Short mmCIF file of C-alpha atoms in Angstrom, two decimals:
data_model
loop_
_atom_site.label_atom_id
_atom_site.label_comp_id
_atom_site.label_asym_id
_atom_site.label_seq_id
_atom_site.Cartn_x
_atom_site.Cartn_y
_atom_site.Cartn_z
CA SER A 126 -2.79 -16.17 8.52
CA PHE A 127 -5.64 -13.77 7.97
CA ARG A 128 -8.57 -14.02 5.58
CA GLU A 129 -9.15 -10.82 3.68
CA TYR A 130 -12.68 -9.75 2.73
CA ARG A 131 -12.97 -7.03 0.02
CA PRO A 132 -16.68 -6.28 -0.75
CA ARG A 133 -17.70 -3.39 -3.04
CA VAL A 134 -20.00 -0.92 -1.20
CA HIS A 135 -21.87 2.26 -2.12
CA VAL A 136 -21.92 1.22 -5.76
CA GLN A 137 -23.29 3.87 -8.11
CA PHE A 138 -23.53 3.82 -11.95
CA LEU A 139 -22.46 7.04 -13.62
CA ASP A 140 -22.50 8.54 -17.15
CA ASN A 141 -25.27 6.29 -18.51
CA GLY A 142 -23.73 3.15 -17.13
CA THR A 143 -20.27 3.67 -18.60
CA LYS A 144 -18.63 4.29 -15.20
CA VAL A 145 -19.10 2.84 -11.71
CA SER A 146 -18.10 4.45 -8.41
CA ALA A 147 -17.54 2.35 -5.31
CA LEU A 148 -15.70 1.98 -2.01
CA ASN A 149 -13.67 -1.18 -1.34
CA PRO A 150 -13.28 -1.68 2.45
CA LYS A 151 -10.98 -4.45 3.60
CA THR A 152 -11.60 -6.62 6.66
CA TYR A 153 -9.09 -9.12 8.01
CA VAL A 154 -10.13 -12.12 10.13
CA PHE A 155 -7.56 -14.26 11.98
CA GLU A 156 -7.51 -17.90 10.79
CA PRO A 157 -6.10 -19.96 13.75
CA GLU A 158 -6.33 -23.31 11.97
CA LYS A 159 -4.08 -22.02 9.18
CA SER A 160 -1.67 -20.38 11.57
CA VAL A 161 1.23 -21.50 13.78
CA GLY A 162 1.25 -19.64 17.06
CA ASP A 163 -0.79 -16.83 18.57
CA PRO A 164 -0.47 -13.24 17.29
CA GLU A 165 -1.33 -11.87 20.76
CA VAL A 166 1.50 -13.82 22.38
CA ASP A 167 4.29 -14.38 19.83
CA LEU A 168 6.95 -11.65 19.89
CA ILE A 169 9.09 -10.30 17.02
CA ARG A 170 12.21 -8.25 17.33
CA THR A 171 12.35 -5.89 14.36
CA ILE A 172 13.34 -2.41 13.17
CA ASN A 173 11.90 0.35 15.34
CA ILE A 174 10.07 2.05 12.47
CA PRO A 175 8.72 5.06 14.46
CA ALA A 176 12.25 5.81 15.82
CA VAL A 177 13.82 5.48 12.34
CA THR A 178 11.07 7.75 10.90
CA ALA A 179 11.69 10.29 13.68
CA MET A 180 15.39 10.27 12.89
CA GLU A 181 14.55 11.02 9.30
CA TRP A 182 12.31 13.97 10.44
CA THR A 183 15.32 15.53 12.27
CA ARG A 184 17.07 16.15 8.96
CA SER A 185 14.94 18.89 7.40
CA THR A 186 11.43 19.17 8.77
CA PRO A 187 9.59 21.57 11.20
CA LEU A 188 9.81 18.68 13.66
CA GLN A 189 13.63 18.80 13.66
CA PHE A 190 14.45 20.30 17.04
CA ALA A 191 11.66 18.77 19.05
CA THR A 192 12.36 15.32 17.67
CA GLU A 193 16.08 15.60 18.36
CA VAL A 194 15.35 16.46 21.97
CA LEU A 195 12.90 13.56 22.35
CA LEU A 196 15.27 11.05 20.74
CA LEU A 197 17.94 12.09 23.20
CA LEU A 198 15.50 12.03 26.08
CA TYR A 199 14.09 8.56 25.35
CA GLN A 200 17.24 7.06 23.84
CA GLU A 201 15.18 5.02 21.45
CA SER A 202 16.74 1.82 20.11
CA LEU A 203 16.96 0.96 16.42
CA PHE A 204 15.25 -2.28 17.25
CA THR A 205 12.09 -3.00 19.20
CA VAL A 206 10.10 -6.05 20.46
CA HIS A 207 6.33 -6.29 20.04
CA SER A 208 3.70 -8.96 19.54
CA VAL A 209 2.58 -9.85 16.05
CA HIS A 210 -0.80 -8.30 16.82
CA GLU A 211 0.78 -5.00 17.87
CA LEU A 212 3.02 -4.80 14.85
CA LEU A 213 0.15 -5.50 12.49
CA TRP A 214 -2.77 -3.64 13.99
CA GLY A 215 -1.04 -0.94 16.02
CA TYR A 216 0.38 0.02 19.37
CA ARG A 217 0.71 3.41 21.08
CA ASP A 218 4.31 4.44 20.59
CA ARG A 219 5.92 6.51 23.40
CA LEU A 220 7.86 8.75 21.03
CA LEU A 221 5.04 9.35 18.61
CA SER A 222 2.57 10.03 21.47
CA THR A 223 4.88 12.89 22.76
CA ILE A 224 5.32 14.29 19.26
CA HIS A 225 1.49 14.09 18.78
CA VAL A 226 1.04 16.59 21.64
CA LEU A 227 3.18 19.11 19.75
CA HIS A 228 1.98 18.14 16.28
CA PRO A 229 -1.57 16.62 16.34
CA GLU A 230 -1.28 15.57 12.68
CA ILE A 231 1.24 12.83 13.79
CA ASP A 232 -0.57 9.63 14.69
CA PRO A 233 0.50 8.33 18.13
CA VAL A 234 -0.38 4.75 17.06
CA PHE A 235 1.92 2.80 14.77
CA GLY A 236 1.16 -0.48 13.02
CA LEU A 237 1.82 -1.92 9.58
CA PHE A 238 -1.94 -2.35 9.06
CA SER A 239 -3.05 0.34 11.53
CA LYS A 240 -6.55 1.64 10.82
CA MET A 241 -6.80 -0.58 7.74
CA ASN A 242 -9.09 -3.23 9.20
CA GLY A 243 -12.65 -2.43 8.23
CA SER A 244 -11.70 0.76 6.44
CA ASP A 245 -11.48 1.70 2.78
CA ASP A 246 -8.69 3.45 0.90
CA GLY A 247 -10.88 6.03 -0.84
CA GLU A 248 -13.51 6.18 -3.60
CA TYR A 249 -12.71 4.59 -6.93
CA VAL A 250 -14.37 5.31 -10.31
CA PHE A 251 -14.11 2.39 -12.73
CA LEU A 252 -15.08 1.97 -16.36
CA SER A 253 -17.86 -0.57 -16.68
CA GLY A 254 -16.77 -1.94 -20.01
CA GLU A 255 -20.01 -0.82 -21.55
CA THR A 256 -18.28 0.70 -24.63
CA ASN A 257 -15.22 -1.61 -24.74
CA TYR A 258 -14.82 -4.88 -22.86
CA LEU A 259 -11.06 -4.31 -22.58
CA ASN A 260 -11.79 -1.40 -20.27
CA PHE A 261 -13.85 -3.45 -17.86
CA SER A 262 -13.04 -2.34 -14.21
CA ARG A 263 -10.21 -0.06 -15.32
CA ILE A 264 -9.68 2.79 -12.80
CA VAL A 265 -10.18 6.31 -14.09
CA GLU A 266 -10.26 8.13 -10.73
CA TRP A 267 -9.09 7.49 -7.20
CA LYS A 268 -9.98 9.90 -4.39
CA GLY A 269 -11.35 12.27 -7.02
CA LYS A 270 -8.05 12.48 -8.98
CA GLU A 271 -6.98 10.95 -12.27
CA SER A 272 -3.31 10.70 -11.35
CA LEU A 273 -0.97 10.64 -8.31
CA SER A 274 1.30 13.42 -7.10
CA TRP A 275 3.93 11.54 -5.06
CA TRP A 276 6.46 10.70 -7.77
CA THR A 277 8.73 12.75 -10.01
CA THR A 278 7.58 11.80 -13.50
CA GLU A 279 4.22 11.88 -15.18
CA ALA A 280 4.47 8.16 -16.13
CA CYS A 281 5.16 7.05 -12.57
CA ASN A 282 2.18 9.08 -11.33
CA MET A 283 -0.23 7.40 -13.71
CA ILE A 284 -3.10 5.27 -12.26
CA ASN A 285 -3.07 2.30 -14.56
CA GLY A 286 -5.25 -0.82 -14.73
CA THR A 287 -7.68 -2.21 -12.16
CA ASP A 288 -7.46 -2.54 -8.40
CA GLY A 289 -6.44 -6.22 -8.79
CA THR A 290 -9.77 -7.73 -7.81
CA SER A 291 -11.07 -8.12 -11.40
CA PHE A 292 -9.85 -7.93 -14.99
CA HIS A 293 -11.32 -7.81 -18.48
CA PRO A 294 -12.50 -11.13 -19.95
CA LEU A 295 -10.53 -13.14 -22.57
CA ILE A 296 -7.06 -12.38 -21.12
CA SER A 297 -4.25 -13.81 -23.24
CA LYS A 298 -0.84 -15.08 -22.10
CA ASP A 299 0.91 -12.40 -24.18
CA GLU A 300 -0.50 -9.29 -22.58
CA ASN A 301 0.70 -7.31 -19.55
CA ILE A 302 -1.94 -6.84 -16.82
CA TYR A 303 -1.83 -3.46 -15.06
CA ILE A 304 -2.97 -2.91 -11.52
CA PHE A 305 -2.97 0.01 -9.09
CA SER A 306 -2.12 -0.68 -5.49
CA SER A 307 -2.69 2.01 -2.88
CA ASP A 308 -0.53 -0.06 -0.48
CA PHE A 309 2.42 0.34 -2.86
CA CYS A 310 1.33 3.96 -3.68
CA ARG A 311 1.78 3.15 -7.37
CA SER A 312 0.75 1.20 -10.44
CA LEU A 313 2.60 -1.93 -11.51
CA PHE A 314 2.23 -4.64 -14.20
CA LEU A 315 1.97 -8.40 -14.18
CA VAL A 316 3.23 -10.92 -16.78
CA TYR A 317 2.18 -14.51 -17.53
CA ASP A 318 3.92 -17.03 -15.37
CA SER A 319 2.15 -20.41 -15.70
CA SER A 320 -1.16 -22.18 -16.32
CA GLY A 321 -3.13 -24.17 -13.80
CA ALA A 322 -6.69 -24.93 -12.61
CA VAL A 323 -8.91 -23.96 -9.67
CA ALA A 324 -11.84 -26.27 -8.95
CA GLY A 325 -11.47 -27.65 -12.50
CA VAL A 326 -11.50 -24.20 -14.11
CA PRO A 327 -8.37 -23.53 -16.30
CA THR A 328 -6.40 -20.47 -15.00
CA PHE A 329 -3.44 -18.30 -15.96
CA ARG A 330 -1.10 -17.22 -13.19
CA PHE A 331 0.32 -13.71 -13.56
CA VAL A 332 3.13 -12.34 -11.40
CA PRO A 333 4.87 -8.93 -11.10
CA SER A 334 7.49 -8.45 -13.81
CA SER A 335 11.14 -8.27 -12.69
CA MET A 336 11.20 -4.82 -14.31
CA VAL A 337 8.67 -3.41 -11.76
CA PHE A 338 11.19 -3.17 -8.95
CA ALA A 339 14.38 -3.21 -11.00
CA ASN A 340 17.03 -0.55 -10.36
CA THR A 341 17.40 2.34 -12.81
CA THR A 342 20.28 0.86 -14.73
CA VAL A 343 18.06 -2.12 -15.68
CA ASN A 344 14.81 -0.04 -16.02
CA PRO A 345 15.47 3.68 -16.46
CA ALA A 346 11.76 4.42 -16.28
CA ASN A 347 11.89 3.64 -12.51
CA ALA A 348 13.87 6.80 -11.92
CA GLY A 349 10.52 8.56 -11.36
CA PHE A 350 10.12 6.46 -8.17
CA CYS A 351 13.32 7.83 -6.74
CA VAL A 352 12.32 10.26 -4.01
CA PRO A 353 13.93 12.75 -3.71
CA ALA A 354 15.03 12.67 -7.32
CA GLY A 355 18.31 10.80 -7.74
CA ASN A 356 17.97 8.95 -4.43
CA CYS A 357 17.35 5.51 -5.94
CA PRO A 358 17.21 2.33 -3.84
CA GLY A 359 18.49 -0.99 -5.18
CA THR A 360 16.57 -3.69 -7.06
CA GLY A 361 13.56 -5.00 -5.13
CA VAL A 362 13.17 -1.90 -2.94
CA LEU A 363 10.56 0.88 -3.17
CA ASN A 364 10.55 3.97 -0.94
CA VAL A 365 6.88 4.52 0.00
CA SER A 366 7.56 7.10 2.72
CA VAL A 367 6.06 9.81 0.47
CA CYS A 368 2.58 8.36 1.16
CA ARG A 369 3.16 7.01 4.66
CA GLN A 370 3.70 10.10 6.80
CA GLY A 371 7.49 9.76 6.18
CA ALA A 372 7.66 6.21 7.57
#
């Protein structure tokens, strides 16, 4: 278990207080008393993501020939064993390190949260709610852009809702809550699930709708997330390789 800290920094008010720009760095701190085991010691056998990514590169990229040679040379396995710490925060991969020499834009270090501890995911511009409380903390720009460019439809490239850390007041059970997640490279929406209480304060619990990751026969609008167009994964799966260096 890790505790996540998400402060807002470099906060600036814009357009007479109607907008706010800020960075949102994330820091993760290991919580040993809430964990079982030691991330530095415990090993996991899992998919060798760098090797699988390299195999994908050999299909139709400038890296094709060099990667094929290196895969034959190193005889990379489809599975690999690393510590929890290495898989989360990064390890220097032999294959990626060699490719990095030929193509410096390829990072030699791979980890599911590599370079994400203590770093931010770009500048956000939010609405302050000054003119309409329903717009409180709604994102209008991320990294200087009002929409994404990874997906194949305008609707799927929209940046909708907040970043998930705050929402407008007076939320009702009947509404959908929209959030944008840079980790998922897309926007998604949440629906009311149940009521509860935290420290005596009444709460509503919202969860992702089953439609968010439904296949295109159930939710045709998800066809825009099929990359390349027509290459649609099954229900519950999202291909985020378009914003993860092909991984």
